[in-house]
Coordinates of C-alpha atoms (C1' of nucleotides) in Angstrom, one line a residue:
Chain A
X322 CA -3.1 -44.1 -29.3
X323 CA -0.8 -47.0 -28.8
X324 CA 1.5 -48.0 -31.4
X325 CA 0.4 -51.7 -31.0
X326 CA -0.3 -53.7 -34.2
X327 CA -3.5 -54.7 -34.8
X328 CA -2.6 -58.0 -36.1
X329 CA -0.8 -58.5 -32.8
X330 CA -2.0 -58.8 -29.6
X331 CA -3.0 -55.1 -28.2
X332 CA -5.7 -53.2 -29.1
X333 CA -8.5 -55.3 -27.9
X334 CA -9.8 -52.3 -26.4
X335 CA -10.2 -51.3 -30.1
X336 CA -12.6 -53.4 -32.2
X337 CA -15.4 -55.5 -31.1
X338 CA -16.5 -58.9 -32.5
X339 CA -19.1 -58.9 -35.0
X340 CA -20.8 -61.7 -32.6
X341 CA -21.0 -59.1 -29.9
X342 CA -23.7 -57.3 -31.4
X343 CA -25.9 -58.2 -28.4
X344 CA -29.3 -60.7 -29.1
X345 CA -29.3 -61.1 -32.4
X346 CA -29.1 -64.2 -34.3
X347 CA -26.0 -65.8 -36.5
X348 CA -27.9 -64.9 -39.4
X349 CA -28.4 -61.1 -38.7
X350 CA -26.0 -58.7 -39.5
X351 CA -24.0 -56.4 -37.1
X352 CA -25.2 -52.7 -37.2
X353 CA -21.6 -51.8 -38.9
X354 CA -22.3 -54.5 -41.9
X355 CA -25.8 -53.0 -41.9
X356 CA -25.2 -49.6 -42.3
X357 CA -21.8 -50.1 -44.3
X358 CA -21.7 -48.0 -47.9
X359 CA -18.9 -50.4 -49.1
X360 CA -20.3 -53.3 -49.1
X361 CA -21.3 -53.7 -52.6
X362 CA -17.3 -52.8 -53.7
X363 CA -15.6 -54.8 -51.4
X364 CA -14.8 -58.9 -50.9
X365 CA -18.2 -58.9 -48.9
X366 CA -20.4 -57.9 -52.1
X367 CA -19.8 -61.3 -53.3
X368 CA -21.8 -62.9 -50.6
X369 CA -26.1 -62.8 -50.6
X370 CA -27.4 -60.7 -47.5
X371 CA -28.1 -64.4 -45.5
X372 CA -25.1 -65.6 -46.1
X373 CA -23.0 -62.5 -45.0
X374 CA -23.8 -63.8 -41.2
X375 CA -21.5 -66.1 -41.6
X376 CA -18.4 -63.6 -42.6
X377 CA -20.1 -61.3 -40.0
X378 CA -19.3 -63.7 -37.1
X379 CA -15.5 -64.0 -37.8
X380 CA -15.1 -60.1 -38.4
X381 CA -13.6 -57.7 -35.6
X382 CA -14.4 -54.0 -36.3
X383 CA -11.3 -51.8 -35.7
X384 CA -11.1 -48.0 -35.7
X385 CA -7.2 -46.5 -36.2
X386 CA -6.1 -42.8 -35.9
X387 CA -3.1 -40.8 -37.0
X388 CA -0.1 -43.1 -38.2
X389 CA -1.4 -46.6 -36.5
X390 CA 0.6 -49.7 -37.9
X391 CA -2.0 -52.3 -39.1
X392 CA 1.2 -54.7 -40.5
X393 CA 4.6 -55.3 -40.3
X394 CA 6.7 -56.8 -43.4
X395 CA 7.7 -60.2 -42.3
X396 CA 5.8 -60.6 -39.4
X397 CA 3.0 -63.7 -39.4
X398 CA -0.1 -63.2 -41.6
X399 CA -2.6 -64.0 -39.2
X400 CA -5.0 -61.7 -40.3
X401 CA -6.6 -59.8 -43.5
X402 CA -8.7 -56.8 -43.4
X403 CA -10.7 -54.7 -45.3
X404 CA -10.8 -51.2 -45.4
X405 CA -14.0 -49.2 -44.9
X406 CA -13.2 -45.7 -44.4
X407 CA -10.1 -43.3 -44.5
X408 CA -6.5 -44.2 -46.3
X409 CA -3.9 -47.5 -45.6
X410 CA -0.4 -46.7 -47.2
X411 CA 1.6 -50.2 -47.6
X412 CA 5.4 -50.0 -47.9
X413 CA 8.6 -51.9 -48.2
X414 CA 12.1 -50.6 -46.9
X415 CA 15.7 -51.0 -47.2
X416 CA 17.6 -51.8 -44.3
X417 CA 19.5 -48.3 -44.5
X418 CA 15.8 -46.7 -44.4
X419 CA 15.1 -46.0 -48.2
X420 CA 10.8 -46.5 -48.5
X421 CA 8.8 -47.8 -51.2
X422 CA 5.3 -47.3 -50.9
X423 CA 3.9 -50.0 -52.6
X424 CA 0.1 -48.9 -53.0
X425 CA -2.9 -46.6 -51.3
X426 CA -5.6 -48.1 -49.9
X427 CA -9.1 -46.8 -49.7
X428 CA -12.7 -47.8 -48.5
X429 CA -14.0 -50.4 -50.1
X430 CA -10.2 -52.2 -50.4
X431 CA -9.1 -55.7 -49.3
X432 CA -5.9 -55.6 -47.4
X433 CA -3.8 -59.1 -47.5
X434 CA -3.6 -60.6 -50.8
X435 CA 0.2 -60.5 -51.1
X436 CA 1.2 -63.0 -48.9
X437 CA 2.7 -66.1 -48.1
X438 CA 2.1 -66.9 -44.5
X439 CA 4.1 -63.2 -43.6
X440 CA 3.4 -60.1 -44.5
X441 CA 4.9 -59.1 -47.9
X442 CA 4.7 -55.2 -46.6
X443 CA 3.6 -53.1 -44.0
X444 CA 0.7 -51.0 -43.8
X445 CA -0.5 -48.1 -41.7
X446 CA -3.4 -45.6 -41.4
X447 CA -3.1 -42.2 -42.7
X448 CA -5.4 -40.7 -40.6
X449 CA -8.7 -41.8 -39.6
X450 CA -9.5 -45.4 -40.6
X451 CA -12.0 -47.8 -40.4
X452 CA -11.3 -51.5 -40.9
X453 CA -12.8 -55.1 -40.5
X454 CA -10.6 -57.1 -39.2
X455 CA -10.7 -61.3 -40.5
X456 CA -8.5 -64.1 -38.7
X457 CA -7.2 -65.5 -42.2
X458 CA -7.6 -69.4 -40.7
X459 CA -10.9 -68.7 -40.2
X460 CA -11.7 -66.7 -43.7
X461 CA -9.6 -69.7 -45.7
X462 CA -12.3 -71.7 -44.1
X463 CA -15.1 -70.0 -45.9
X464 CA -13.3 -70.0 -49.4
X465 CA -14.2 -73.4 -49.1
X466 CA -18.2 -73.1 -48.3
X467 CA -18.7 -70.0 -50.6
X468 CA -16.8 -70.3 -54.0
X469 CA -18.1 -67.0 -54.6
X470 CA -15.7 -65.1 -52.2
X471 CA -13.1 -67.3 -53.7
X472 CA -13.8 -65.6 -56.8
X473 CA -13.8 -62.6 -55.7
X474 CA -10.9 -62.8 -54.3
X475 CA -9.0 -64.0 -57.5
X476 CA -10.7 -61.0 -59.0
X477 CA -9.1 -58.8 -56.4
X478 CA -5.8 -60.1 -57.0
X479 CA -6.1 -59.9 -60.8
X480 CA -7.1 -56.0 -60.4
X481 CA -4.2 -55.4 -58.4
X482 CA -1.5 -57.4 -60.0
X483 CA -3.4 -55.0 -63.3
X484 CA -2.0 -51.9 -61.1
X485 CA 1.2 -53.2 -59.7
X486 CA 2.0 -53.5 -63.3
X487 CA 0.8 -49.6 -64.7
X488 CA 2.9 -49.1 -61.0
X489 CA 6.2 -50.7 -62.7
X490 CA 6.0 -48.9 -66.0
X491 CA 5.7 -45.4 -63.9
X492 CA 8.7 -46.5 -61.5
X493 CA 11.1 -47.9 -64.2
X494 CA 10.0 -45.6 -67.3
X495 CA 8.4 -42.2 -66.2
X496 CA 9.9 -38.5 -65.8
X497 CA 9.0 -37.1 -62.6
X498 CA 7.1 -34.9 -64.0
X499 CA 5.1 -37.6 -65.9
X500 CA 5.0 -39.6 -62.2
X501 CA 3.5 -36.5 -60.5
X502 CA 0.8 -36.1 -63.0
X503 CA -0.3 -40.0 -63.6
X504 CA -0.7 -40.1 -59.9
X505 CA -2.9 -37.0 -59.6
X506 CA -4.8 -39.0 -62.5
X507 CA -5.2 -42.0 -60.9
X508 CA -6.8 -40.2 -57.9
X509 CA -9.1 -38.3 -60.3
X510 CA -10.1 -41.4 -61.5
X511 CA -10.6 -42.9 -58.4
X512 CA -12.9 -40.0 -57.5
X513 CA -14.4 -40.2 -60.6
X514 CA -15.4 -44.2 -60.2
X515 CA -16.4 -43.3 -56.1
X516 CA -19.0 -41.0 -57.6
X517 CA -17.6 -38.1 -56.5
X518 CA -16.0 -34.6 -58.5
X519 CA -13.1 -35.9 -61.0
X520 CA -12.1 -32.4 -61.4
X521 CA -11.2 -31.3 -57.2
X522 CA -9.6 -34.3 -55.4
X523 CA -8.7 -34.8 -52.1
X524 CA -4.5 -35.9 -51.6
X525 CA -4.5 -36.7 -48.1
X526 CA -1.0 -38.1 -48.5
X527 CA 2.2 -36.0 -47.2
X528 CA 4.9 -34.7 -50.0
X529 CA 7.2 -37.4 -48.2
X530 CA 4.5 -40.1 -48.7
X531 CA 4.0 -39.4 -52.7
X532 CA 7.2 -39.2 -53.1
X533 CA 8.3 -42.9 -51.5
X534 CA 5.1 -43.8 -54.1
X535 CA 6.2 -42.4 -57.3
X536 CA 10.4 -43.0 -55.9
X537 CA 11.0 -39.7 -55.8
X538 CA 11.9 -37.3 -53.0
X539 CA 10.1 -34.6 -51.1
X540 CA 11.7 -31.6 -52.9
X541 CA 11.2 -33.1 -56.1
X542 CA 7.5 -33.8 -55.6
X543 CA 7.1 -30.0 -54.5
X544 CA 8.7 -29.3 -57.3
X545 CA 6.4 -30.7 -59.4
X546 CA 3.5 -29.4 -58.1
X547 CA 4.6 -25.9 -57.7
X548 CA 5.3 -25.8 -61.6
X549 CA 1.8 -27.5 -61.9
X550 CA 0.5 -24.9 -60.5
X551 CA 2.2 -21.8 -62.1
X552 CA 1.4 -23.3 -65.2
X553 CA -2.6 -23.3 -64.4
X554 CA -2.8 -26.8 -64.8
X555 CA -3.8 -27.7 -60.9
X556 CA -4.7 -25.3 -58.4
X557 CA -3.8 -26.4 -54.2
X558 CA -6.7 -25.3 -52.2
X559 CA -7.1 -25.5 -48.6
X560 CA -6.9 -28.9 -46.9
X561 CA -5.4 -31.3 -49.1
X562 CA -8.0 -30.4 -51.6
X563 CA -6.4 -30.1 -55.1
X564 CA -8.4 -28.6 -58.3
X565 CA -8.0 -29.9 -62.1
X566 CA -9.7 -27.7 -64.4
X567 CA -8.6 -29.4 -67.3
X568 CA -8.6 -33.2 -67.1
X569 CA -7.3 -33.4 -70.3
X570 CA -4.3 -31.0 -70.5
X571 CA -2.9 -33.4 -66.5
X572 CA -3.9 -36.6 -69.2
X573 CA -1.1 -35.5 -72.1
X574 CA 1.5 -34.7 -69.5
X575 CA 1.1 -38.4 -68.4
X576 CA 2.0 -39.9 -71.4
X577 CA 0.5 -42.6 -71.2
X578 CA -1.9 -44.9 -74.3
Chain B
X20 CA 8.3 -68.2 -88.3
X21 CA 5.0 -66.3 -89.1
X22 CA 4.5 -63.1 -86.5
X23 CA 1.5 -64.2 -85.6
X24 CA 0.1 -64.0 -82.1
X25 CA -0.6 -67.5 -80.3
X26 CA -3.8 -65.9 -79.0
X27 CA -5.0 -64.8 -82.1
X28 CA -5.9 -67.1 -85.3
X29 CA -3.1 -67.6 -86.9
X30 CA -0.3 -70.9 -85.5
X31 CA -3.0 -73.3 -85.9
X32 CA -0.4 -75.5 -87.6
X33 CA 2.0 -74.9 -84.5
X34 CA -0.3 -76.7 -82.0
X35 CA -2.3 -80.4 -81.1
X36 CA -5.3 -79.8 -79.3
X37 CA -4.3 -82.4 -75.8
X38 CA -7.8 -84.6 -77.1
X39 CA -5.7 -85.0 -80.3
X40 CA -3.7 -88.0 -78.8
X41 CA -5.6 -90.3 -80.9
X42 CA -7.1 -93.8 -79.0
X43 CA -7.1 -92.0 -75.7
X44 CA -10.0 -92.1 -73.4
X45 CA -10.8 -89.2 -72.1
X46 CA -9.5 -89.6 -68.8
X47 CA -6.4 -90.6 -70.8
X48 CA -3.6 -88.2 -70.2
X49 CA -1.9 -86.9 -73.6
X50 CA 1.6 -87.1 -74.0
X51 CA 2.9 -84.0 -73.0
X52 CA 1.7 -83.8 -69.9
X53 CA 2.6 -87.8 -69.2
X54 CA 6.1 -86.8 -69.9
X55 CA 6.0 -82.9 -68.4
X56 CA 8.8 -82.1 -66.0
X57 CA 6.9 -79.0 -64.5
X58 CA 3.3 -80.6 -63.7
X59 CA 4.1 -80.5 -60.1
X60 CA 5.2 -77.0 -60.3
X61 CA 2.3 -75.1 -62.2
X62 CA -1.4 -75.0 -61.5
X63 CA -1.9 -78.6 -62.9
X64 CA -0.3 -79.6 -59.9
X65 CA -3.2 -79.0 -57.7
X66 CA -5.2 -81.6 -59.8
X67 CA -4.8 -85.8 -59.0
X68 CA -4.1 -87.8 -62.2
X69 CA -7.8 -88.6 -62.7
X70 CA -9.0 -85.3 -62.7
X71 CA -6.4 -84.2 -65.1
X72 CA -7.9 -85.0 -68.0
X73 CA -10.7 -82.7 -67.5
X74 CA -7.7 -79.8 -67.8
X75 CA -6.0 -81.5 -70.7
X76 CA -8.8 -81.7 -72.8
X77 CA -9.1 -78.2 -73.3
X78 CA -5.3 -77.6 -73.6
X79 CA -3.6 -76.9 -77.1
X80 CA 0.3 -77.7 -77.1
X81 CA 2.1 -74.6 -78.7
X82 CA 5.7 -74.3 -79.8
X83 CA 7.8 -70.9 -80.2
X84 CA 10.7 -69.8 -81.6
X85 CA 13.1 -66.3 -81.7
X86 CA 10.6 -63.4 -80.6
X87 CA 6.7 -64.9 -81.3
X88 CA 4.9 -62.7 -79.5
X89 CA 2.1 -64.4 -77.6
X90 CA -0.4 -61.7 -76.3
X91 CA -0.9 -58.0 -76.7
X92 CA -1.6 -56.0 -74.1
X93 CA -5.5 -54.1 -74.6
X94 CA -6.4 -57.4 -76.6
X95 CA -9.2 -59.0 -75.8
X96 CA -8.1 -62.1 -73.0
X97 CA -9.5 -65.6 -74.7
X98 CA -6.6 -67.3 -73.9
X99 CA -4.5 -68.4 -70.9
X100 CA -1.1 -70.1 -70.8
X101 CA 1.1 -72.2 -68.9
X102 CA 5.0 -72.0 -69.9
X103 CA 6.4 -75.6 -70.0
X104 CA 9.8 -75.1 -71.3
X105 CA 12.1 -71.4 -72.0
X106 CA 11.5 -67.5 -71.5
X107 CA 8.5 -65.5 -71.8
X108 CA 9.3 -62.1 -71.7
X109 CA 5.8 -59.7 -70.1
X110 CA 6.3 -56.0 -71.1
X111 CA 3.9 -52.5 -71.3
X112 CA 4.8 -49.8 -73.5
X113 CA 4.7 -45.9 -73.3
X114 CA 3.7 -44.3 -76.6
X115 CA 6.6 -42.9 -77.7
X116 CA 8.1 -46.8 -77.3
X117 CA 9.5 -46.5 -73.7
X118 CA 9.6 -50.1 -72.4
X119 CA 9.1 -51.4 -69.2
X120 CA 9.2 -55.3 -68.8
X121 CA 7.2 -56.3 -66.0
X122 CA 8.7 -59.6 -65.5
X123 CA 10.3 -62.9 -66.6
X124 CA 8.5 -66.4 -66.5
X125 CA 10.0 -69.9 -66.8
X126 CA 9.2 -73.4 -67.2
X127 CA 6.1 -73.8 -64.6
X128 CA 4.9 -70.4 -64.4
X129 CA 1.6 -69.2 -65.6
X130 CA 0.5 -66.3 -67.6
X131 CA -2.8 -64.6 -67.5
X132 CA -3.2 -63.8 -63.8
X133 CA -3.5 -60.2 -64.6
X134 CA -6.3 -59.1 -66.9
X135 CA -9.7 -58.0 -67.0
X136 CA -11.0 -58.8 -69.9
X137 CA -7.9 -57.4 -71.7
X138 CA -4.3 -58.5 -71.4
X139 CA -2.7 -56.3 -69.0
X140 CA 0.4 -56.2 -70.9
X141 CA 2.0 -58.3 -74.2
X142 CA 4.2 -61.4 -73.6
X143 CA 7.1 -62.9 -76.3
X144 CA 8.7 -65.8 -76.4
X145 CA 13.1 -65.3 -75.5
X146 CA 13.9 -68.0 -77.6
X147 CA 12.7 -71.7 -77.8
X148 CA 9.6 -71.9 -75.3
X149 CA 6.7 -74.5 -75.2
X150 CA 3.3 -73.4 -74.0
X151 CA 0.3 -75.2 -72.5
X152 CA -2.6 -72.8 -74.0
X153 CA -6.1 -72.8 -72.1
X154 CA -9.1 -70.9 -73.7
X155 CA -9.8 -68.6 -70.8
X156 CA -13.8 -69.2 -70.6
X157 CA -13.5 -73.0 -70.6
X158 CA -11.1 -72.8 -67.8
X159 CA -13.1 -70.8 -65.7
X160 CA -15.8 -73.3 -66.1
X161 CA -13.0 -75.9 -64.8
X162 CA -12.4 -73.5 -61.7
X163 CA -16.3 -74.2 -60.8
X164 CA -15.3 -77.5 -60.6
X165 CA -12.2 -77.6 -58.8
X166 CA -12.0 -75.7 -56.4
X167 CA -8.8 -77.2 -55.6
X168 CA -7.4 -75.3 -58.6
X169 CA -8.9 -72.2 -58.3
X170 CA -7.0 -72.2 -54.8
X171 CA -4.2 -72.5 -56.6
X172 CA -4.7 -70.1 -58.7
X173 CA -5.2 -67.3 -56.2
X174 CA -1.7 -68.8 -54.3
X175 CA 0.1 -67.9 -57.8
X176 CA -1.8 -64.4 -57.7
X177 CA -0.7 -63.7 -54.3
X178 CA 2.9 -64.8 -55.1
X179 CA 2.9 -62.6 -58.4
X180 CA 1.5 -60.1 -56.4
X181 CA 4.4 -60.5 -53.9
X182 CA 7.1 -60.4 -56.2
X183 CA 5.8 -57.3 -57.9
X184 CA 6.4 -55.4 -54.3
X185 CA 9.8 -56.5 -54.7
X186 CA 9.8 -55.0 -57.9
X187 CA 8.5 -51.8 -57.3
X188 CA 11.1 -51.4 -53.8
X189 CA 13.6 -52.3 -56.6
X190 CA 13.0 -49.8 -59.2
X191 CA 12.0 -46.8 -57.1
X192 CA 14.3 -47.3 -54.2
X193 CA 17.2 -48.6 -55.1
X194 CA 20.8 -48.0 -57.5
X195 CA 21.7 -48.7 -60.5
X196 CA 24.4 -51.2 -58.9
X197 CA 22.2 -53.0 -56.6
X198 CA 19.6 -53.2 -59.2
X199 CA 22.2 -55.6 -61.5
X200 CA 22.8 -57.3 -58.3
X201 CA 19.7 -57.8 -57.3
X202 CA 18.4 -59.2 -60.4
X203 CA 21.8 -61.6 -60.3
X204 CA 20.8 -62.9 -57.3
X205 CA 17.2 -63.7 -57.8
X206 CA 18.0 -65.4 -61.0
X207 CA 20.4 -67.6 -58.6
X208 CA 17.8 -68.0 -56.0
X209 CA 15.4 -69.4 -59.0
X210 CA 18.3 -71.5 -60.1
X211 CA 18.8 -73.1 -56.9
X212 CA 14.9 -73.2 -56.3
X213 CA 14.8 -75.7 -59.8
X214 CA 17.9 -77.5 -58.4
X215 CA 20.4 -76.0 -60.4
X216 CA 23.7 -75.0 -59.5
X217 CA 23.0 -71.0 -58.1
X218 CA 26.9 -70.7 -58.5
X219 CA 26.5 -70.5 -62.3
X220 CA 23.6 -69.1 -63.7
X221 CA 22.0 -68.5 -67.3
X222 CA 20.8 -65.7 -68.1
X223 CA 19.2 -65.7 -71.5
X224 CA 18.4 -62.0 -71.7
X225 CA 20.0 -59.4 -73.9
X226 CA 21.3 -56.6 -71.8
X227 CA 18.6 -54.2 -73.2
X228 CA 15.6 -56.5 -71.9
X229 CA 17.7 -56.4 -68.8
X230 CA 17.5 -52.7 -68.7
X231 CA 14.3 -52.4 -69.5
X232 CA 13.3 -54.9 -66.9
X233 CA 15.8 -53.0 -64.6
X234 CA 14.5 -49.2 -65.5
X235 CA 18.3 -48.6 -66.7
X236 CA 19.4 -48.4 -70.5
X237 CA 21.6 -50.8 -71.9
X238 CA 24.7 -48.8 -71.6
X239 CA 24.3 -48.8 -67.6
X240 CA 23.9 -52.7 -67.1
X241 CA 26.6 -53.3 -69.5
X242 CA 28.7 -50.7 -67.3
X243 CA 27.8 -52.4 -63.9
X244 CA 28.0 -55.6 -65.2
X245 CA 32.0 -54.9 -66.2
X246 CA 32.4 -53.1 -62.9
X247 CA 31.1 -56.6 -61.3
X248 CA 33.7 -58.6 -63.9
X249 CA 36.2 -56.5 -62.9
X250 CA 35.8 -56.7 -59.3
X251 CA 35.6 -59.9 -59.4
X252 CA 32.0 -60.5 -58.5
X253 CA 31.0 -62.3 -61.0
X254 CA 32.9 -64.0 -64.4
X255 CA 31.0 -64.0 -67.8
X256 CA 31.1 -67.3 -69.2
X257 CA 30.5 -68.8 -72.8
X258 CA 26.7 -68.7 -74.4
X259 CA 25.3 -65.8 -71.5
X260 CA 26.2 -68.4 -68.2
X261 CA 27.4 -66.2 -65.2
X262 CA 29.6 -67.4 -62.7
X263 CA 29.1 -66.3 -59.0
X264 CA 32.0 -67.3 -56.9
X265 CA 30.7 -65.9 -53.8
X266 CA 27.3 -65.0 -53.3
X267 CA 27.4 -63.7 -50.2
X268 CA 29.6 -60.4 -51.4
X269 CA 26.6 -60.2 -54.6
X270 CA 24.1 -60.7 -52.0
X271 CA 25.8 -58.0 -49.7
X272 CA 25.3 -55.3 -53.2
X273 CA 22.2 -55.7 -53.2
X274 CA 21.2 -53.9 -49.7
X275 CA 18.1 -56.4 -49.3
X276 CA 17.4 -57.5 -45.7
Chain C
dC219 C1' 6.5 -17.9 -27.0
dG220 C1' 9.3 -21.5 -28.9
dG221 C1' 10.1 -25.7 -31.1
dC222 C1' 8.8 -29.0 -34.4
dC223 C1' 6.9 -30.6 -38.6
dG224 C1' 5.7 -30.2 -43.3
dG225 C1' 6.3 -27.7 -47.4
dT226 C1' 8.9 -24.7 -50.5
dT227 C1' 12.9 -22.9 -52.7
dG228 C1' 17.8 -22.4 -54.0
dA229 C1' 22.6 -23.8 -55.0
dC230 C1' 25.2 -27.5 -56.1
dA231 C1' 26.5 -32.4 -57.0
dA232 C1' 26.1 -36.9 -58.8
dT233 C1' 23.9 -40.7 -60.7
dG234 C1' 22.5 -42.3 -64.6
dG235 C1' 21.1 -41.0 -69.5
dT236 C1' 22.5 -39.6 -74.3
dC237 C1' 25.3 -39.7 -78.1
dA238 C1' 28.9 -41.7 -80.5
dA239 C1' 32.5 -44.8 -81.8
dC240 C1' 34.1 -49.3 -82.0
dA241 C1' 34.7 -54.4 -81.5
dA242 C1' 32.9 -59.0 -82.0
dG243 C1' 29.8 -62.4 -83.7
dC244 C1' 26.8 -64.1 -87.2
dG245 C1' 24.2 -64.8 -91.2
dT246 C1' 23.8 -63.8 -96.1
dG247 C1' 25.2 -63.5 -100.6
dG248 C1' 28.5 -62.7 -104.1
Chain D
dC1048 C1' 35.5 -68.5 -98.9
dC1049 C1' 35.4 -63.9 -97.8
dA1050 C1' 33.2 -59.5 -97.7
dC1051 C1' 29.5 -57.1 -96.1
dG1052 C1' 26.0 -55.5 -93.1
dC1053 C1' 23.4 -56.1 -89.1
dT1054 C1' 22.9 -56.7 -84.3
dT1055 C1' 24.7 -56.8 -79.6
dG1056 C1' 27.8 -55.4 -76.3
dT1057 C1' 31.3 -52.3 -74.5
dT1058 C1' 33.5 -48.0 -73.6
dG1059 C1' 34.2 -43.0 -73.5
dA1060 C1' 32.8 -38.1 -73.3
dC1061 C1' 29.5 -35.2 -72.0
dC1062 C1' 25.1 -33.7 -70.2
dA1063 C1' 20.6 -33.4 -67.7
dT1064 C1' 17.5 -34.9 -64.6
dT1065 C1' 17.0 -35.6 -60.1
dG1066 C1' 19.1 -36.0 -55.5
dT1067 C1' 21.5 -33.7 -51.6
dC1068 C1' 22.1 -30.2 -48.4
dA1069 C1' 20.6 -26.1 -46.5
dA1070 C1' 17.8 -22.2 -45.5
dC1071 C1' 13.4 -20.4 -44.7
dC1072 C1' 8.3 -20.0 -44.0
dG1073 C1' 4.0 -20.9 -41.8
dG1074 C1' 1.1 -23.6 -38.9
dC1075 C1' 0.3 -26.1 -34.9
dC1076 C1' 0.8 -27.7 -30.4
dG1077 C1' 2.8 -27.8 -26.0

DNA sequence: CGGCCGGTTGACAATGGTCAACAAGCGTGG
DNA sequence: CCACGCTTGTTGACCATTGTCAACCGGCCG
């Protein structure tokens, strides 16, 4: 796949307008906001079903693979996304290379609240993704018909400046060991709120990748986990899989209220 | 003064609700925000002078001294400030009394952007501040509205949100040295930013909220901050004003882009 | 088959933390 | 007015956690 943006100009191969849909009316949804299993969590679950049309026809649906940039730090904010399947990692670096990944995103996500007319980070699949893709001109324009998705939105950024904060406290206060453990929490509890099995959760992210999250390195994340695991409290299994059997016993290592 | 917090019940002696301003229609501005310096700067700013009123009405004027703390983070959120004059200091704790202060507010910042429900973190007054305090429900009902203000609201939440990424690049990624720096030079970006001189600076912090802002202990910011003296750098002045002869070489320390 | 990438492990180094002593400033109270 | 104690900041000696560098393993893909 191309490394083209998808902000920039490439990739029009790649997503096709909401609008495209074929004969169907401004009021009727696209098959992909139709059959989408996110809607309810994301910025679109603050709209009514006849009034989604109208976010519908300003939406591009883009599908990423492998290590696509979405973002680049600096670079105009022309568009916001959200994410509907797979992972988005978003990072900051130093100009001698040093990374900081800044936060994960998953499905149900809204990608662009930290800005100010550029990009405050970059962001890029891990793998498989699935995205809807809103020119921000366009989207400010409906902030202004439907109050709603303004509120939402202010909820968004309240729940992630809530993180960014527990995200400080690790970074400036934790033990690597502690940073290790709070993040396999967090994903457990991510799994948990998804619905799905608190106790086996899936870490798609590379050693490398956790470790620019929790500023560590490699070496010392593998550290980490291999002690994890000869102590029986997590157990690696076969494709980025990871198994907990006692939430409580990762919890105290964490340290946290 | 009593340690009572300015979101609780206590301090009702400390404060003049705005509709207190005696003959005053109520379209009527009270005094303080006649007279307030920063009106331009915080979210009152997004309102014209006729529709201030609505927002004054519902303010309470509240003085601090020394270390009044002002919310606790887990409490329950009823109230929402604006910070017209001094420090406010936002921190989370680990249980066994780790600190990590999340960040620093001034004159024209707000406070409350990140919560559900519950404080994300507690806030104390460094020194003498005056705050504009909003019951949180009765401003939300002003957000309905003005939309105008709930705009503005999400523009502080994405610039919050923004400087948080800073943060978190600063205290995974970077040294103890260019941590000092950095933090010198944003306090001399702010400066300049209000119209001050960024040459000379005030910084109104002990060295162990600076550390605990900075994910260092006291003894290392005192350490870098002599290393700077001594270089040359910078030149410690009377009552915690910093001098910055050249802040291009502090800039250079801090390995931002 | 061979090279590359990601992960693991080991030996060693260094950045920054810990502990302790001390100086300066400041308010309190005799 | 001075002595005292408390707090804050500074400095030194030492130490530990974590980073650095390197080797190695296994899987995957060309």
């Amino acid at each position: 796949m191309a490394a083209t943006k998808v902000g920039g100009k490439g990739m029009e191969a790649n997503f096709h307008a909401g609008s495209d849909s074929s004969f169907c009316k401004p009021t009727c949804l696209p098959e992909q906001c139709a059959t989408c299993n996110v809607r309810h969590l994301s910025i679109c679950g603050a709209l009514e079903e006849d009034e989604l049309g109208a976010l519908a026809s300003i939406t591009s649906f883009v599908e990423l693979t492998g290590r696509d940039p979405i973002t680049a730090e600096g670079e105009a904010a022309d568009y916001l996304f959200n994410v509907t399947r797979g992972a988005v990692e978003l990072y900051k670096l130093l100009p001698d290379g040093r990374r900081q990944i800044t936060g994960f995103l998953f499905a149900g996500d809204f990608l662009g609240i930290a800005l100010n007319d550029s990009y405050a980070y970059s962001a890029e699949a891990v793998g498989g993704v699935s995205l809807c893709r809103f020119p921000r001109k366009k989207l400010e324009g409906l902030l202004d018909r439907f109050p709603k998705l303004e509120r939402r939105l202010l909820n968004v950024a309240s729940n992630e400046l809530v993180q960014a904060q527990d995200q400080m406290l690790l970074l400036g206060r934790k033990t690597a060991k502690e940073k290790v453990c709070s993040f396999l929490v967090r994903l457990s509890d991510r799994a948990g709120e998804r619905g799905d099995d608190p106790n086996t959760i899936y870490v798609p992210m590379s050693r490398s990748d956790i470790g620019d999250y929790l500023g560590l390195t490699t070496e010392t994340v593998s550290r980490n986990f291999t002690q994890l695991k000869t102590t029986g409290v997590i157990r690696l299994l076969e494709g980025g899989m990871v198994h907990i059997p006692d939430l409580g016993t990762l919890r105290d290592l964490t340290e946290e209220s």
